[in-house]
XYZ file of C-alpha atoms in Angstrom:
376
model
C -19.339 -2.642 -0.776
C -20.478 -2.209 2.777
C -22.948 0.426 3.894
C -21.471 3.929 4.079
C -19.581 4.861 7.202
C -20.570 7.908 9.171
C -18.592 9.954 11.646
C -21.564 9.797 13.999
C -21.050 6.038 14.212
C -17.437 6.512 15.244
C -17.646 9.033 18.085
C -20.529 9.900 20.448
C -19.858 13.652 20.508
C -18.489 14.709 17.115
C -17.655 18.286 16.295
C -19.968 20.003 13.821
C -19.362 18.444 10.412
C -16.387 19.795 8.506
C -14.500 18.147 5.652
C -11.390 16.256 6.689
C -8.157 18.051 5.725
C -5.046 16.214 4.487
C -1.638 17.031 3.057
C 0.119 14.638 0.665
C 3.323 15.126 -1.299
C 1.771 13.377 -4.298
C -1.659 11.963 -5.146
C -1.087 8.557 -6.766
C -3.885 6.878 -8.679
C -3.839 3.833 -6.408
C -4.809 6.047 -3.448
C -7.873 7.529 -5.169
C -10.302 4.775 -4.044
C -9.250 5.209 -0.404
C -9.544 8.984 -0.463
C -12.956 8.754 -2.115
C -14.269 6.320 0.519
C -12.696 8.442 3.262
C -14.351 11.580 1.866
C -17.772 9.946 1.846
C -17.296 8.697 5.404
C -16.055 12.072 6.677
C -18.588 14.264 4.899
C -15.971 15.601 2.518
C -12.213 15.756 2.112
C -9.914 18.663 1.298
C -6.543 17.532 0.067
C -3.356 19.409 -0.811
C -0.858 17.616 -3.057
C 1.795 18.161 -5.701
C 3.219 16.282 -8.667
C 5.827 13.494 -8.477
C 9.210 13.556 -10.155
C 9.335 11.805 -13.560
C 11.924 9.351 -12.220
C 9.366 8.042 -9.701
C 7.043 6.577 -12.379
C 4.016 7.465 -10.228
C 0.699 7.789 -12.054
C -1.224 10.686 -10.498
C -4.932 10.341 -9.761
C -7.369 12.049 -12.072
C -9.751 14.428 -10.349
C -12.682 12.704 -12.054
C -11.931 9.702 -9.840
C -12.430 11.845 -6.722
C -15.893 13.459 -6.931
C -16.125 13.938 -3.145
C -12.567 15.245 -2.715
C -11.612 18.879 -3.214
C -8.018 18.751 -4.440
C -5.726 21.775 -4.361
C -2.525 21.365 -6.336
C 0.621 22.925 -4.967
C 4.042 23.073 -6.542
C 6.549 20.539 -5.300
C 10.135 21.728 -5.216
C 12.316 18.649 -4.872
C 15.953 18.513 -3.852
C 17.331 15.212 -5.147
C 15.000 12.257 -5.736
C 13.177 10.285 -3.021
C 15.677 7.412 -3.135
C 18.475 9.736 -1.977
C 19.333 10.135 1.700
C 19.659 13.853 0.958
C 16.110 14.118 -0.443
C 14.050 17.145 0.627
C 10.757 18.597 -0.597
C 9.082 21.984 -0.253
C 5.416 22.390 -1.209
C 4.706 25.930 -2.340
C 1.223 27.145 -1.458
C 0.652 24.916 1.577
C 0.382 27.713 4.159
C -1.814 29.844 1.908
C -4.108 26.835 1.529
C -4.345 26.427 5.302
C -5.236 30.097 5.665
C -7.997 29.652 3.114
C -9.580 26.417 4.366
C -9.081 27.031 8.117
C -9.061 23.353 9.173
C -10.115 22.230 12.643
C -7.704 19.298 12.363
C -4.993 18.394 9.866
C -3.321 15.156 8.789
C 0.141 15.486 7.229
C 2.611 12.913 6.028
C 4.872 11.804 8.862
C 8.016 12.595 6.888
C 10.357 15.287 8.239
C 11.973 15.700 4.822
C 8.888 17.576 3.628
C 10.108 20.879 4.996
C 6.913 22.862 4.415
C 5.132 20.461 6.772
C 7.149 21.835 9.687
C 5.550 25.226 9.062
C 2.111 23.650 8.619
C 2.464 21.975 12.017
C 3.518 25.273 13.581
C 0.551 27.021 11.900
C -1.824 24.539 13.560
C -0.033 24.729 16.904
C -0.318 28.506 17.082
C -4.079 28.155 16.763
C -4.358 25.351 19.301
C -5.507 22.905 16.613
C -4.576 19.210 16.384
C -2.294 17.844 13.690
C -1.563 14.154 13.098
C 1.041 12.393 10.998
C 0.441 9.438 8.676
C 3.293 7.177 7.682
C 4.978 3.818 7.240
C 6.844 3.881 10.528
C 10.221 4.973 11.833
C 12.877 2.261 11.505
C 16.095 2.887 13.407
C 18.230 4.056 10.491
C 20.347 7.036 9.540
C 22.972 8.887 11.518
C 22.290 10.487 14.933
C 21.516 13.857 13.354
C 18.939 12.315 11.010
C 17.308 10.427 13.878
C 17.166 13.579 16.011
C 15.631 15.495 13.085
C 12.964 12.811 12.594
C 12.162 12.525 16.287
C 11.756 16.289 16.677
C 9.234 16.305 13.842
C 7.268 13.330 15.152
C 7.130 14.788 18.653
C 5.670 18.004 17.272
C 2.564 16.054 16.204
C -0.467 15.238 18.346
C -0.378 11.634 17.192
C 0.587 9.388 14.306
C -1.358 6.964 12.119
C 0.744 3.987 11.027
C 0.218 1.871 7.904
C 0.916 -1.334 9.838
C 1.379 -2.867 13.263
C 5.147 -2.921 12.736
C 5.109 0.772 11.903
C 3.084 1.475 15.039
C 5.606 -0.448 17.141
C 8.425 1.648 15.665
C 6.641 4.877 16.556
C 5.966 3.655 20.092
C 9.617 2.644 20.468
C 10.479 6.326 19.986
C 8.329 7.215 22.963
C 5.292 8.438 21.022
C 2.129 7.816 23.018
C -0.769 8.507 20.637
C -0.232 5.934 17.926
C -3.027 4.534 15.758
C -3.099 1.882 13.026
C -5.045 2.160 9.767
C -3.957 -0.935 7.862
C -2.774 0.011 4.384
C -5.507 -1.222 2.028
C -5.904 -1.181 -1.730
C -9.228 -2.965 -2.291
C -12.771 -2.642 -1.015
C -14.416 -5.345 1.048
C -15.322 -8.085 -1.474
C -18.938 -7.774 -2.539
C -19.073 -11.230 -4.138
C -17.885 -14.692 -3.121
C -14.469 -15.835 -4.359
C -14.214 -17.503 -7.763
C -14.973 -21.203 -7.989
C -11.962 -23.255 -9.031
C -12.071 -26.865 -10.232
C -10.988 -29.658 -7.908
C -8.685 -31.386 -8.362
C -6.832 -28.466 -9.972
C -5.491 -28.679 -13.476
C -1.798 -29.420 -13.846
C 0.489 -27.631 -14.177
C -0.613 -25.213 -11.476
C -0.721 -21.543 -12.460
C 1.462 -18.932 -10.764
C 0.495 -15.283 -11.284
C 2.405 -12.017 -10.930
C 0.635 -8.655 -11.272
C 2.446 -5.335 -11.039
C 4.423 -2.625 -12.738
C 7.466 -4.075 -14.481
C 10.308 -2.324 -12.678
C 13.714 -3.747 -11.808
C 12.881 -3.755 -8.087
C 10.085 -6.292 -8.678
C 12.819 -8.958 -9.196
C 10.955 -11.103 -11.682
C 14.339 -12.481 -12.726
C 14.373 -14.356 -9.398
C 10.953 -15.845 -10.104
C 12.019 -17.117 -13.545
C 15.131 -18.767 -12.112
C 13.225 -20.233 -9.168
C 10.602 -21.805 -11.448
C 13.340 -23.268 -13.642
C 15.033 -24.812 -10.589
C 11.923 -26.777 -9.593
C 11.483 -30.464 -10.408
C 9.875 -30.915 -13.807
C 6.588 -32.162 -12.347
C 6.189 -28.991 -10.238
C 7.117 -26.365 -12.804
C 4.123 -24.030 -13.099
C 2.376 -22.192 -15.840
C 3.655 -18.650 -15.178
C 1.594 -15.565 -16.061
C 3.023 -12.038 -15.836
C 0.515 -9.176 -15.902
C 1.860 -5.648 -16.158
C 3.978 -3.260 -18.156
C 6.755 -0.845 -17.367
C 10.316 0.267 -18.024
C 11.864 -3.144 -17.289
C 9.591 -5.189 -19.559
C 12.237 -5.836 -22.228
C 14.762 -6.740 -19.529
C 12.352 -9.206 -17.940
C 11.315 -10.707 -21.274
C 14.993 -11.388 -22.006
C 15.457 -12.952 -18.566
C 12.391 -15.146 -19.072
C 13.632 -16.282 -22.485
C 16.929 -17.281 -20.900
C 15.600 -19.030 -17.797
C 11.885 -19.883 -18.148
C 10.778 -19.426 -21.765
C 7.261 -20.771 -21.152
C 6.457 -17.554 -19.228
C 3.434 -15.737 -20.693
C 3.519 -11.916 -20.674
C -0.018 -10.518 -20.855
C 0.684 -6.783 -20.642
C -1.164 -4.367 -18.382
C -4.656 -5.550 -17.419
C -7.129 -3.987 -15.011
C -10.647 -4.557 -13.695
C -12.730 -7.030 -15.653
C -9.827 -7.827 -17.985
C -7.738 -9.011 -15.026
C -10.487 -10.968 -13.272
C -10.314 -14.226 -15.327
C -6.558 -14.487 -14.814
C -6.977 -14.112 -11.055
C -9.641 -16.815 -11.144
C -7.427 -19.133 -13.205
C -4.420 -18.814 -10.886
C -3.504 -21.112 -8.007
C -0.803 -18.958 -6.384
C 0.244 -15.290 -6.448
C 3.955 -14.441 -6.183
C 5.599 -11.060 -5.636
C 9.373 -11.647 -5.509
C 10.398 -7.983 -5.091
C 9.249 -4.827 -3.340
C 5.958 -2.949 -3.513
C 2.830 -4.558 -4.766
C -0.650 -3.401 -3.843
C -1.858 -6.127 -6.220
C -1.330 -8.559 -3.346
C -4.699 -7.492 -1.967
C -6.375 -7.965 -5.346
C -5.056 -11.505 -5.356
C -6.308 -12.089 -1.824
C -9.762 -10.857 -2.863
C -9.687 -13.646 -5.440
C -8.851 -16.190 -2.701
C -5.251 -16.748 -3.732
C -2.436 -17.790 -1.412
C 0.542 -15.435 -1.486
C 4.335 -15.531 -1.624
C 5.957 -12.131 -1.032
C 9.388 -10.776 -0.232
C 9.738 -9.341 3.255
C 9.449 -5.558 3.248
C 8.350 -2.523 5.226
C 5.925 -4.292 7.554
C 2.660 -3.876 5.670
C 3.155 -7.446 4.408
C 3.206 -8.732 7.993
C -0.431 -7.781 8.465
C -1.518 -9.255 5.137
C 0.603 -12.356 4.603
C 0.604 -14.721 7.570
C 1.358 -18.413 8.017
C -2.300 -19.258 7.407
C -2.448 -17.611 3.967
C 1.063 -17.453 2.563
C 4.800 -17.109 2.922
C 7.266 -14.256 3.320
C 10.749 -14.889 1.926
C 13.983 -12.943 2.450
C 14.350 -10.353 -0.329
C 16.786 -11.315 -3.058
C 17.160 -14.934 -1.910
C 16.857 -17.357 -4.820
C 17.221 -20.476 -2.611
C 14.457 -19.290 -0.262
C 12.086 -18.452 -3.114
C 12.782 -21.770 -4.852
C 12.168 -23.818 -1.700
C 8.991 -21.898 -0.881
C 7.648 -22.454 -4.396
C 8.479 -26.158 -4.084
C 6.530 -26.417 -0.834
C 3.579 -24.461 -2.187
C 3.218 -26.268 -5.506
C 3.604 -29.692 -3.870
C 0.372 -29.334 -1.883
C -2.629 -28.010 -3.861
C -5.043 -28.741 -0.997
C -3.001 -26.541 1.319
C -3.001 -23.797 -1.308
C -6.807 -23.878 -1.402
C -7.049 -23.564 2.378
C -4.599 -20.680 2.356
C -6.563 -18.971 -0.398
C -9.698 -19.161 1.734
C -7.767 -17.490 4.566
C -6.622 -14.732 2.189
C -10.218 -13.995 1.269
C -11.283 -13.875 4.915
C -8.511 -11.380 5.767
C -9.541 -8.863 3.089
C -13.232 -9.403 3.778
C -13.063 -8.991 7.550
C -9.849 -7.171 8.468
C -7.928 -5.223 5.825
C -9.946 -3.354 3.225
C -10.624 0.244 2.226
C -13.732 0.552 4.368
C -11.931 -0.646 7.510
C -8.985 1.619 6.703
C -11.258 4.667 6.402
C -12.997 3.836 9.670
C -9.677 3.438 11.524
C -8.412 6.677 9.987
C -11.419 8.651 11.200
C -11.233 7.077 14.642
C -7.605 8.205 14.817
C -8.478 11.762 13.791
C -11.248 11.940 16.375
C -8.964 10.377 18.987
C -6.196 12.844 18.190
C -8.281 15.935 18.886
């Protein structure tokens, strides 16, 4: 890991040190490393969050993973679930928390459906204090009333921090002027060189998937795509992960690509040898912070197009983006990839360079703090 960041290195005239203050609807385990690095860089972090709905299958972070973060748990009152267009959330205790911690600046989620955030923004405004939003972006969707509702919320903020360049472009298209980008990262800057792989590679080449086994991950497409390849290109396919759709995916694999190997959930050192043994990482559905783990292991990537965060990570020099749900596109992309092992190696080297130099937790924390200082 790189040397610790300091706020003094980010702005020539910082305010007297005070812990950074954030609101989050939930505190997922995958965000814990970022918040911990951010807390160390900022001189502390105070965070208000609630619990997810059971239907979301979100694993909450354990406070032991956040020694530099002071977490206050509120009570989330959800109306519908987050997949519904009618979803709303109220976080009980948010205003009382603000009264207690008296922040000089606040970062909230840039989601107008979190109704208590409207009052938090007004609380900051009345005191002449800056408040920034943090979000994926603002695609042009919904009816005119929904778009007006979203725009009113975003315009009440002093600035927004986007997860990606596409998200930033969407915010700017709405007329927002103070827009920052903190690329959504899931791994630290690699501290070691990438794994050494034999050359020429062993045949068949190994394709790896890592992630929670949910229906939206569309592993069924990957099984069918592998089966549609010429015999000489069909890969050794490893699936790492567990989840509610495991039995469904095991049945699909048995029907379409029975040589698939299911390894269960693996993390850390247990996952490392499988990353090193792979030649290509494939994510046929949505989500997937494991993409960055694979890039840290110098793997080329195939992903389905999504919310824009993939655009910053997966580029022509290190991988492919395919239309979501398209079996022909996934099959053809796999055929191209597995036909040229030398190209895969070059693309893997580019993946490693991207997470080493551009998109990692340390760079994300630095960009986040620069945005907060710039939004004052």
